[in-house]
């Protein structure tokens, strides 16, 4: 199994994984919604505010986790939340 950090050249595959995973577990409408959320996160989140980790096996994307920065005006701590995460079904 190969583990990678980042999305270089794999953005559409990552979006497709999330859409397929959530379609299988929650239905077509939810799958499309999560796929669009992931597309927006990947396209609009500044690089310093997002970390994407993927796992591939035999060249096929097996899983992905997206961490995004969470900030509060009154708190200087650096916090990242895990959301969403998908594993191929």
PDB file of N, CA and C in Angstrom:
ATOM      1  N   UNK A   1       0.843  -1.165   0.000  1.00  0.00           N
ATOM      2  CA  UNK A   1       0.000   0.000   0.000  1.00  0.00           C
ATOM      3  C   UNK A   1       0.894   1.235   0.000  1.00  0.00           C
ATOM      4  N   UNK A   2       0.517   2.222  -0.788  1.00  0.00           N
ATOM      5  CA  UNK A   2       1.277   3.467  -0.901  1.00  0.00           C
ATOM      6  C   UNK A   2       0.482   4.592  -0.241  1.00  0.00           C
ATOM      7  N   UNK A   3       1.161   5.362   0.621  1.00  0.00           N
ATOM      8  CA  UNK A   3       0.538   6.483   1.311  1.00  0.00           C
ATOM      9  C   UNK A   3       1.147   7.776   0.803  1.00  0.00           C
ATOM     10  N   UNK A   4       0.300   8.737   0.450  1.00  0.00           N
ATOM     11  CA  UNK A   4       0.774  10.010  -0.087  1.00  0.00           C
ATOM     12  C   UNK A   4       0.113  11.173   0.634  1.00  0.00           C
ATOM     13  N   UNK A   5       0.828  12.292   0.634  1.00  0.00           N
ATOM     14  CA  UNK A   5       0.324  13.546   1.176  1.00  0.00           C
ATOM     15  C   UNK A   5       0.173  14.497   0.000  1.00  0.00           C
ATOM     16  N   UNK A   6      -0.999  15.082  -0.172  1.00  0.00           N
ATOM     17  CA  UNK A   6      -1.228  16.015  -1.269  1.00  0.00           C
ATOM     18  C   UNK A   6      -2.162  15.431  -2.310  1.00  0.00           C
ATOM     19  N   UNK A   7      -2.415  16.230  -3.346  1.00  0.00           N
ATOM     20  CA  UNK A   7      -3.404  15.826  -4.351  1.00  0.00           C
ATOM     21  C   UNK A   7      -2.864  15.833  -5.772  1.00  0.00           C
ATOM     22  N   UNK A   8      -1.606  16.135  -5.961  1.00  0.00           N
ATOM     23  CA  UNK A   8      -1.038  16.335  -7.297  1.00  0.00           C
ATOM     24  C   UNK A   8      -1.505  15.301  -8.315  1.00  0.00           C
ATOM     25  N   UNK A   9      -2.230  15.773  -9.315  1.00  0.00           N
ATOM     26  CA  UNK A   9      -2.679  14.925 -10.398  1.00  0.00           C
ATOM     27  C   UNK A   9      -3.762  13.929 -10.022  1.00  0.00           C
ATOM     28  N   UNK A  10      -4.246  13.990  -8.785  1.00  0.00           N
ATOM     29  CA  UNK A  10      -5.232  13.017  -8.322  1.00  0.00           C
ATOM     30  C   UNK A  10      -6.520  13.663  -7.831  1.00  0.00           C
ATOM     31  N   UNK A  11      -6.698  14.958  -8.080  1.00  0.00           N
ATOM     32  CA  UNK A  11      -7.875  15.644  -7.542  1.00  0.00           C
ATOM     33  C   UNK A  11      -9.180  14.997  -7.978  1.00  0.00           C
ATOM     34  N   UNK A  12      -9.336  14.709  -9.260  1.00  0.00           N
ATOM     35  CA  UNK A  12     -10.601  14.134  -9.724  1.00  0.00           C
ATOM     36  C   UNK A  12     -10.814  12.740  -9.147  1.00  0.00           C
ATOM     37  N   UNK A  13      -9.756  11.952  -9.034  1.00  0.00           N
ATOM     38  CA  UNK A  13      -9.881  10.616  -8.443  1.00  0.00           C
ATOM     39  C   UNK A  13     -10.310  10.704  -6.981  1.00  0.00           C
ATOM     40  N   UNK A  14      -9.799  11.697  -6.267  1.00  0.00           N
ATOM     41  CA  UNK A  14     -10.174  11.891  -4.865  1.00  0.00           C
ATOM     42  C   UNK A  14     -11.643  12.300  -4.772  1.00  0.00           C
ATOM     43  N   UNK A  15     -12.060  13.233  -5.606  1.00  0.00           N
ATOM     44  CA  UNK A  15     -13.466  13.659  -5.636  1.00  0.00           C
ATOM     45  C   UNK A  15     -14.361  12.465  -5.946  1.00  0.00           C
ATOM     46  N   UNK A  16     -13.982  11.681  -6.949  1.00  0.00           N
ATOM     47  CA  UNK A  16     -14.771  10.509  -7.348  1.00  0.00           C
ATOM     48  C   UNK A  16     -14.865   9.482  -6.218  1.00  0.00           C
ATOM     49  N   UNK A  17     -13.770   9.286  -5.481  1.00  0.00           N
ATOM     50  CA  UNK A  17     -13.784   8.347  -4.359  1.00  0.00           C
ATOM     51  C   UNK A  17     -14.803   8.777  -3.314  1.00  0.00           C
ATOM     52  N   UNK A  18     -14.784  10.051  -2.946  1.00  0.00           N
ATOM     53  CA  UNK A  18     -15.735  10.539  -1.944  1.00  0.00           C
ATOM     54  C   UNK A  18     -17.171  10.410  -2.441  1.00  0.00           C
ATOM     55  N   UNK A  19     -17.411  10.781  -3.679  1.00  0.00           N
ATOM     56  CA  UNK A  19     -18.766  10.687  -4.233  1.00  0.00           C
ATOM     57  C   UNK A  19     -19.248   9.233  -4.241  1.00  0.00           C
ATOM     58  N   UNK A  20     -18.399   8.315  -4.671  1.00  0.00           N
ATOM     59  CA  UNK A  20     -18.786   6.901  -4.739  1.00  0.00           C
ATOM     60  C   UNK A  20     -19.009   6.307  -3.351  1.00  0.00           C
ATOM     61  N   UNK A  21     -18.130   6.640  -2.422  1.00  0.00           N
ATOM     62  CA  UNK A  21     -18.246   6.099  -1.067  1.00  0.00           C
ATOM     63  C   UNK A  21     -19.536   6.557  -0.400  1.00  0.00           C
ATOM     64  N   UNK A  22     -19.821   7.858  -0.499  1.00  0.00           N
ATOM     65  CA  UNK A  22     -21.025   8.376   0.155  1.00  0.00           C
ATOM     66  C   UNK A  22     -22.291   7.996  -0.607  1.00  0.00           C
ATOM     67  N   UNK A  23     -22.195   7.786  -1.902  1.00  0.00           N
ATOM     68  CA  UNK A  23     -23.344   7.274  -2.654  1.00  0.00           C
ATOM     69  C   UNK A  23     -23.683   5.866  -2.176  1.00  0.00           C
ATOM     70  N   UNK A  24     -22.657   5.035  -1.992  1.00  0.00           N
ATOM     71  CA  UNK A  24     -22.881   3.656  -1.549  1.00  0.00           C
ATOM     72  C   UNK A  24     -23.478   3.592  -0.146  1.00  0.00           C
ATOM     73  N   UNK A  25     -23.062   4.505   0.727  1.00  0.00           N
ATOM     74  CA  UNK A  25     -23.524   4.422   2.116  1.00  0.00           C
ATOM     75  C   UNK A  25     -24.756   5.268   2.410  1.00  0.00           C
ATOM     76  N   UNK A  26     -24.919   6.394   1.697  1.00  0.00           N
ATOM     77  CA  UNK A  26     -25.977   7.347   2.044  1.00  0.00           C
ATOM     78  C   UNK A  26     -26.938   7.666   0.910  1.00  0.00           C
ATOM     79  N   UNK A  27     -26.643   7.197  -0.295  1.00  0.00           N
ATOM     80  CA  UNK A  27     -27.518   7.457  -1.432  1.00  0.00           C
ATOM     81  C   UNK A  27     -26.917   8.440  -2.422  1.00  0.00           C
ATOM     82  N   UNK A  28     -27.514   8.463  -3.618  1.00  0.00           N
ATOM     83  CA  UNK A  28     -26.980   9.255  -4.726  1.00  0.00           C
ATOM     84  C   UNK A  28     -26.916  10.752  -4.416  1.00  0.00           C
ATOM     85  N   UNK A  29     -27.953  11.286  -3.805  1.00  0.00           N
ATOM     86  CA  UNK A  29     -27.993  12.720  -3.515  1.00  0.00           C
ATOM     87  C   UNK A  29     -26.877  13.127  -2.552  1.00  0.00           C
ATOM     88  N   UNK A  30     -26.697  12.348  -1.489  1.00  0.00           N
ATOM     89  CA  UNK A  30     -25.643  12.639  -0.516  1.00  0.00           C
ATOM     90  C   UNK A  30     -24.265  12.464  -1.149  1.00  0.00           C
ATOM     91  N   UNK A  31     -24.102  11.449  -1.989  1.00  0.00           N
ATOM     92  CA  UNK A  31     -22.834  11.243  -2.678  1.00  0.00           C
ATOM     93  C   UNK A  31     -22.459  12.431  -3.539  1.00  0.00           C
ATOM     94  N   UNK A  32     -23.439  12.967  -4.268  1.00  0.00           N
ATOM     95  CA  UNK A  32     -23.189  14.149  -5.104  1.00  0.00           C
ATOM     96  C   UNK A  32     -22.845  15.355  -4.241  1.00  0.00           C
ATOM     97  N   UNK A  33     -23.530  15.507  -3.118  1.00  0.00           N
ATOM     98  CA  UNK A  33     -23.280  16.626  -2.211  1.00  0.00           C
ATOM     99  C   UNK A  33     -21.865  16.567  -1.636  1.00  0.00           C
ATOM    100  N   UNK A  34     -21.452  15.392  -1.172  1.00  0.00           N
ATOM    101  CA  UNK A  34     -20.110  15.245  -0.603  1.00  0.00           C
ATOM    102  C   UNK A  34     -19.050  15.388  -1.691  1.00  0.00           C
ATOM    103  N   UNK A  35     -19.302  14.872  -2.871  1.00  0.00           N
ATOM    104  CA  UNK A  35     -18.366  15.058  -3.982  1.00  0.00           C
ATOM    105  C   UNK A  35     -18.147  16.530  -4.281  1.00  0.00           C
ATOM    106  N   UNK A  36     -19.220  17.305  -4.267  1.00  0.00           N
ATOM    107  CA  UNK A  36     -19.110  18.749  -4.516  1.00  0.00           C
ATOM    108  C   UNK A  36     -18.403  19.455  -3.360  1.00  0.00           C
ATOM    109  N   UNK A  37     -18.657  19.036  -2.126  1.00  0.00           N
ATOM    110  CA  UNK A  37     -17.948  19.593  -0.972  1.00  0.00           C
ATOM    111  C   UNK A  37     -16.447  19.379  -1.125  1.00  0.00           C
ATOM    112  N   UNK A  38     -16.053  18.172  -1.474  1.00  0.00           N
ATOM    113  CA  UNK A  38     -14.629  17.860  -1.643  1.00  0.00           C
ATOM    114  C   UNK A  38     -14.038  18.685  -2.781  1.00  0.00           C
ATOM    115  N   UNK A  39     -14.759  18.805  -3.895  1.00  0.00           N
ATOM    116  CA  UNK A  39     -14.283  19.636  -5.006  1.00  0.00           C
ATOM    117  C   UNK A  39     -14.035  21.073  -4.524  1.00  0.00           C
ATOM    118  N   UNK A  40     -14.981  21.624  -3.788  1.00  0.00           N
ATOM    119  CA  UNK A  40     -14.836  22.996  -3.288  1.00  0.00           C
ATOM    120  C   UNK A  40     -13.671  23.116  -2.319  1.00  0.00           C
ATOM    121  N   UNK A  41     -13.521  22.145  -1.418  1.00  0.00           N
ATOM    122  CA  UNK A  41     -12.395  22.180  -0.485  1.00  0.00           C
ATOM    123  C   UNK A  41     -11.064  22.167  -1.231  1.00  0.00           C
ATOM    124  N   UNK A  42     -10.935  21.281  -2.205  1.00  0.00           N
ATOM    125  CA  UNK A  42      -9.672  21.157  -2.939  1.00  0.00           C
ATOM    126  C   UNK A  42      -9.376  22.378  -3.794  1.00  0.00           C
ATOM    127  N   UNK A  43     -10.408  22.994  -4.349  1.00  0.00           N
ATOM    128  CA  UNK A  43     -10.208  24.124  -5.260  1.00  0.00           C
ATOM    129  C   UNK A  43     -10.082  25.467  -4.554  1.00  0.00           C
ATOM    130  N   UNK A  44     -10.678  25.630  -3.382  1.00  0.00           N
ATOM    131  CA  UNK A  44     -10.744  26.969  -2.783  1.00  0.00           C
ATOM    132  C   UNK A  44     -10.002  27.125  -1.461  1.00  0.00           C
ATOM    133  N   UNK A  45      -9.614  26.044  -0.826  1.00  0.00           N
ATOM    134  CA  UNK A  45      -8.943  26.151   0.467  1.00  0.00           C
ATOM    135  C   UNK A  45      -7.464  26.453   0.256  1.00  0.00           C
ATOM    136  N   UNK A  46      -6.943  27.491   0.922  1.00  0.00           N
ATOM    137  CA  UNK A  46      -5.511  27.790   0.798  1.00  0.00           C
ATOM    138  C   UNK A  46      -4.660  26.583   1.209  1.00  0.00           C
ATOM    139  N   UNK A  47      -3.537  26.402   0.537  1.00  0.00           N
ATOM    140  CA  UNK A  47      -2.671  25.242   0.774  1.00  0.00           C
ATOM    141  C   UNK A  47      -2.282  25.075   2.242  1.00  0.00           C
ATOM    142  N   UNK A  48      -2.053  26.169   2.952  1.00  0.00           N
ATOM    143  CA  UNK A  48      -1.660  26.083   4.359  1.00  0.00           C
ATOM    144  C   UNK A  48      -2.807  25.637   5.261  1.00  0.00           C
ATOM    145  N   UNK A  49      -4.027  25.651   4.739  1.00  0.00           N
ATOM    146  CA  UNK A  49      -5.209  25.336   5.544  1.00  0.00           C
ATOM    147  C   UNK A  49      -5.811  23.971   5.246  1.00  0.00           C
ATOM    148  N   UNK A  50      -5.141  23.162   4.429  1.00  0.00           N
ATOM    149  CA  UNK A  50      -5.680  21.848   4.075  1.00  0.00           C
ATOM    150  C   UNK A  50      -4.546  20.834   3.941  1.00  0.00           C
ATOM    151  N   UNK A  51      -4.809  19.635   4.432  1.00  0.00           N
ATOM    152  CA  UNK A  51      -3.889  18.507   4.264  1.00  0.00           C
ATOM    153  C   UNK A  51      -4.715  17.331   3.766  1.00  0.00           C
ATOM    154  N   UNK A  52      -4.260  16.709   2.684  1.00  0.00           N
ATOM    155  CA  UNK A  52      -4.969  15.567   2.104  1.00  0.00           C
ATOM    156  C   UNK A  52      -4.018  14.377   2.105  1.00  0.00           C
ATOM    157  N   UNK A  53      -4.471  13.282   2.691  1.00  0.00           N
ATOM    158  CA  UNK A  53      -3.691  12.055   2.747  1.00  0.00           C
ATOM    159  C   UNK A  53      -4.462  10.974   2.008  1.00  0.00           C
ATOM    160  N   UNK A  54      -3.750  10.218   1.168  1.00  0.00           N
ATOM    161  CA  UNK A  54      -4.404   9.157   0.404  1.00  0.00           C
ATOM    162  C   UNK A  54      -3.644   7.846   0.569  1.00  0.00           C
ATOM    163  N   UNK A  55      -4.375   6.769   0.348  1.00  0.00           N
ATOM    164  CA  UNK A  55      -3.792   5.430   0.332  1.00  0.00           C
ATOM    165  C   UNK A  55      -4.202   4.773  -0.974  1.00  0.00           C
ATOM    166  N   UNK A  56      -3.229   4.178  -1.660  1.00  0.00           N
ATOM    167  CA  UNK A  56      -3.497   3.472  -2.917  1.00  0.00           C
ATOM    168  C   UNK A  56      -2.947   2.066  -2.825  1.00  0.00           C
ATOM    169  N   UNK A  57      -3.641   1.148  -3.486  1.00  0.00           N
ATOM    170  CA  UNK A  57      -3.172  -0.231  -3.544  1.00  0.00           C
ATOM    171  C   UNK A  57      -3.263  -0.702  -4.981  1.00  0.00           C
ATOM    172  N   UNK A  58      -2.133  -1.167  -5.504  1.00  0.00           N
ATOM    173  CA  UNK A  58      -2.052  -1.609  -6.903  1.00  0.00           C
ATOM    174  C   UNK A  58      -2.531  -0.521  -7.860  1.00  0.00           C
ATOM    175  N   UNK A  59      -2.193   0.724  -7.560  1.00  0.00           N
ATOM    176  CA  UNK A  59      -2.541   1.846  -8.426  1.00  0.00           C
ATOM    177  C   UNK A  59      -3.944   2.382  -8.268  1.00  0.00           C
ATOM    178  N   UNK A  60      -4.768   1.736  -7.445  1.00  0.00           N
ATOM    179  CA  UNK A  60      -6.151   2.193  -7.247  1.00  0.00           C
ATOM    180  C   UNK A  60      -6.272   2.929  -5.918  1.00  0.00           C
ATOM    181  N   UNK A  61      -6.960   4.047  -5.938  1.00  0.00           N
ATOM    182  CA  UNK A  61      -7.173   4.838  -4.731  1.00  0.00           C
ATOM    183  C   UNK A  61      -8.060   4.048  -3.769  1.00  0.00           C
ATOM    184  N   UNK A  62      -7.554   3.787  -2.562  1.00  0.00           N
ATOM    185  CA  UNK A  62      -8.283   2.976  -1.588  1.00  0.00           C
ATOM    186  C   UNK A  62      -8.911   3.807  -0.482  1.00  0.00           C
ATOM    187  N   UNK A  63      -8.355   4.983  -0.216  1.00  0.00           N
ATOM    188  CA  UNK A  63      -8.893   5.822   0.848  1.00  0.00           C
ATOM    189  C   UNK A  63      -8.308   7.208   0.793  1.00  0.00           C
ATOM    190  N   UNK A  64      -9.010   8.145   1.422  1.00  0.00           N
ATOM    191  CA  UNK A  64      -8.538   9.526   1.482  1.00  0.00           C
ATOM    192  C   UNK A  64      -9.083  10.191   2.734  1.00  0.00           C
ATOM    193  N   UNK A  65      -8.255  11.029   3.334  1.00  0.00           N
ATOM    194  CA  UNK A  65      -8.653  11.807   4.502  1.00  0.00           C
ATOM    195  C   UNK A  65      -8.282  13.258   4.254  1.00  0.00           C
ATOM    196  N   UNK A  66      -9.204  14.149   4.546  1.00  0.00           N
ATOM    197  CA  UNK A  66      -8.979  15.582   4.365  1.00  0.00           C
ATOM    198  C   UNK A  66      -9.049  16.256   5.731  1.00  0.00           C
ATOM    199  N   UNK A  67      -8.003  16.994   6.058  1.00  0.00           N
ATOM    200  CA  UNK A  67      -7.958  17.787   7.280  1.00  0.00           C
ATOM    201  C   UNK A  67      -7.965  19.256   6.879  1.00  0.00           C
ATOM    202  N   UNK A  68      -8.828  20.053   7.488  1.00  0.00           N
ATOM    203  CA  UNK A  68      -8.874  21.486   7.200  1.00  0.00           C
ATOM    204  C   UNK A  68      -8.730  22.273   8.496  1.00  0.00           C
ATOM    205  N   UNK A  69      -8.112  23.445   8.359  1.00  0.00           N
ATOM    206  CA  UNK A  69      -7.857  24.300   9.519  1.00  0.00           C
ATOM    207  C   UNK A  69      -9.170  24.851  10.068  1.00  0.00           C
ATOM    208  N   UNK A  70      -9.258  24.862  11.393  1.00  0.00           N
ATOM    209  CA  UNK A  70     -10.389  25.444  12.104  1.00  0.00           C
ATOM    210  C   UNK A  70      -9.846  26.587  12.943  1.00  0.00           C
ATOM    211  N   UNK A  71     -10.406  27.771  12.785  1.00  0.00           N
ATOM    212  CA  UNK A  71      -9.908  28.930  13.530  1.00  0.00           C
ATOM    213  C   UNK A  71     -11.034  29.587  14.322  1.00  0.00           C
ATOM    214  N   UNK A  72     -10.638  30.172  15.436  1.00  0.00           N
ATOM    215  CA  UNK A  72     -11.531  30.969  16.270  1.00  0.00           C
ATOM    216  C   UNK A  72     -10.850  32.306  16.512  1.00  0.00           C
ATOM    217  N   UNK A  73     -11.564  33.413  16.391  1.00  0.00           N
ATOM    218  CA  UNK A  73     -10.948  34.728  16.567  1.00  0.00           C
ATOM    219  C   UNK A  73     -10.274  34.912  17.931  1.00  0.00           C
ATOM    220  N   UNK A  74     -10.802  34.300  18.969  1.00  0.00           N
ATOM    221  CA  UNK A  74     -10.269  34.502  20.320  1.00  0.00           C
ATOM    222  C   UNK A  74      -9.239  33.446  20.729  1.00  0.00           C
ATOM    223  N   UNK A  75      -8.841  32.564  19.833  1.00  0.00           N
ATOM    224  CA  UNK A  75      -7.962  31.455  20.195  1.00  0.00           C
ATOM    225  C   UNK A  75      -6.862  31.310  19.147  1.00  0.00           C
ATOM    226  N   UNK A  76      -5.614  31.410  19.574  1.00  0.00           N
ATOM    227  CA  UNK A  76      -4.483  31.383  18.641  1.00  0.00           C
ATOM    228  C   UNK A  76      -3.977  29.969  18.340  1.00  0.00           C
ATOM    229  N   UNK A  77      -4.565  28.949  18.950  1.00  0.00           N
ATOM    230  CA  UNK A  77      -4.087  27.582  18.713  1.00  0.00           C
ATOM    231  C   UNK A  77      -4.307  27.167  17.259  1.00  0.00           C
ATOM    232  N   UNK A  78      -3.432  26.280  16.785  1.00  0.00           N
ATOM    233  CA  UNK A  78      -3.576  25.711  15.449  1.00  0.00           C
ATOM    234  C   UNK A  78      -4.329  24.394  15.581  1.00  0.00           C
ATOM    235  N   UNK A  79      -5.482  24.330  14.908  1.00  0.00           N
ATOM    236  CA  UNK A  79      -6.342  23.152  15.005  1.00  0.00           C
ATOM    237  C   UNK A  79      -6.766  22.743  13.599  1.00  0.00           C
ATOM    238  N   UNK A  80      -6.723  21.441  13.321  1.00  0.00           N
ATOM    239  CA  UNK A  80      -7.229  20.896  12.060  1.00  0.00           C
ATOM    240  C   UNK A  80      -8.298  19.864  12.389  1.00  0.00           C
ATOM    241  N   UNK A  81      -9.382  19.867  11.599  1.00  0.00           N
ATOM    242  CA  UNK A  81     -10.426  18.870  11.793  1.00  0.00           C
ATOM    243  C   UNK A  81     -10.382  17.857  10.652  1.00  0.00           C
ATOM    244  N   UNK A  82     -10.702  16.629  10.986  1.00  0.00           N
ATOM    245  CA  UNK A  82     -10.778  15.564   9.988  1.00  0.00           C
ATOM    246  C   UNK A  82     -12.199  15.529   9.461  1.00  0.00           C
ATOM    247  N   UNK A  83     -12.354  15.926   8.227  1.00  0.00           N
ATOM    248  CA  UNK A  83     -13.679  15.885   7.611  1.00  0.00           C
ATOM    249  C   UNK A  83     -13.562  16.371   6.185  1.00  0.00           C
ATOM    250  N   UNK A  84     -13.961  15.601   5.266  1.00  0.00           N
ATOM    251  CA  UNK A  84     -14.470  14.241   5.356  1.00  0.00           C
ATOM    252  C   UNK A  84     -13.364  13.206   5.188  1.00  0.00           C
ATOM    253  N   UNK A  85     -13.764  11.946   5.279  1.00  0.00           N
ATOM    254  CA  UNK A  85     -12.866  10.809   5.068  1.00  0.00           C
ATOM    255  C   UNK A  85     -13.639   9.756   4.285  1.00  0.00           C
ATOM    256  N   UNK A  86     -12.951   9.052   3.386  1.00  0.00           N
ATOM    257  CA  UNK A  86     -13.623   8.032   2.577  1.00  0.00           C
ATOM    258  C   UNK A  86     -12.710   6.836   2.360  1.00  0.00           C
ATOM    259  N   UNK A  87     -13.323   5.654   2.333  1.00  0.00           N
ATOM    260  CA  UNK A  87     -12.629   4.408   2.033  1.00  0.00           C
ATOM    261  C   UNK A  87     -13.407   3.732   0.913  1.00  0.00           C
ATOM    262  N   UNK A  88     -12.700   3.270  -0.091  1.00  0.00           N
ATOM    263  CA  UNK A  88     -13.353   2.638  -1.243  1.00  0.00           C
ATOM    264  C   UNK A  88     -14.206   1.459  -0.798  1.00  0.00           C
ATOM    265  N   UNK A  89     -15.372   1.341  -1.425  1.00  0.00           N
ATOM    266  CA  UNK A  89     -16.286   0.246  -1.067  1.00  0.00           C
ATOM    267  C   UNK A  89     -16.252  -0.829  -2.131  1.00  0.00           C
TER     268      UNK A  89
END
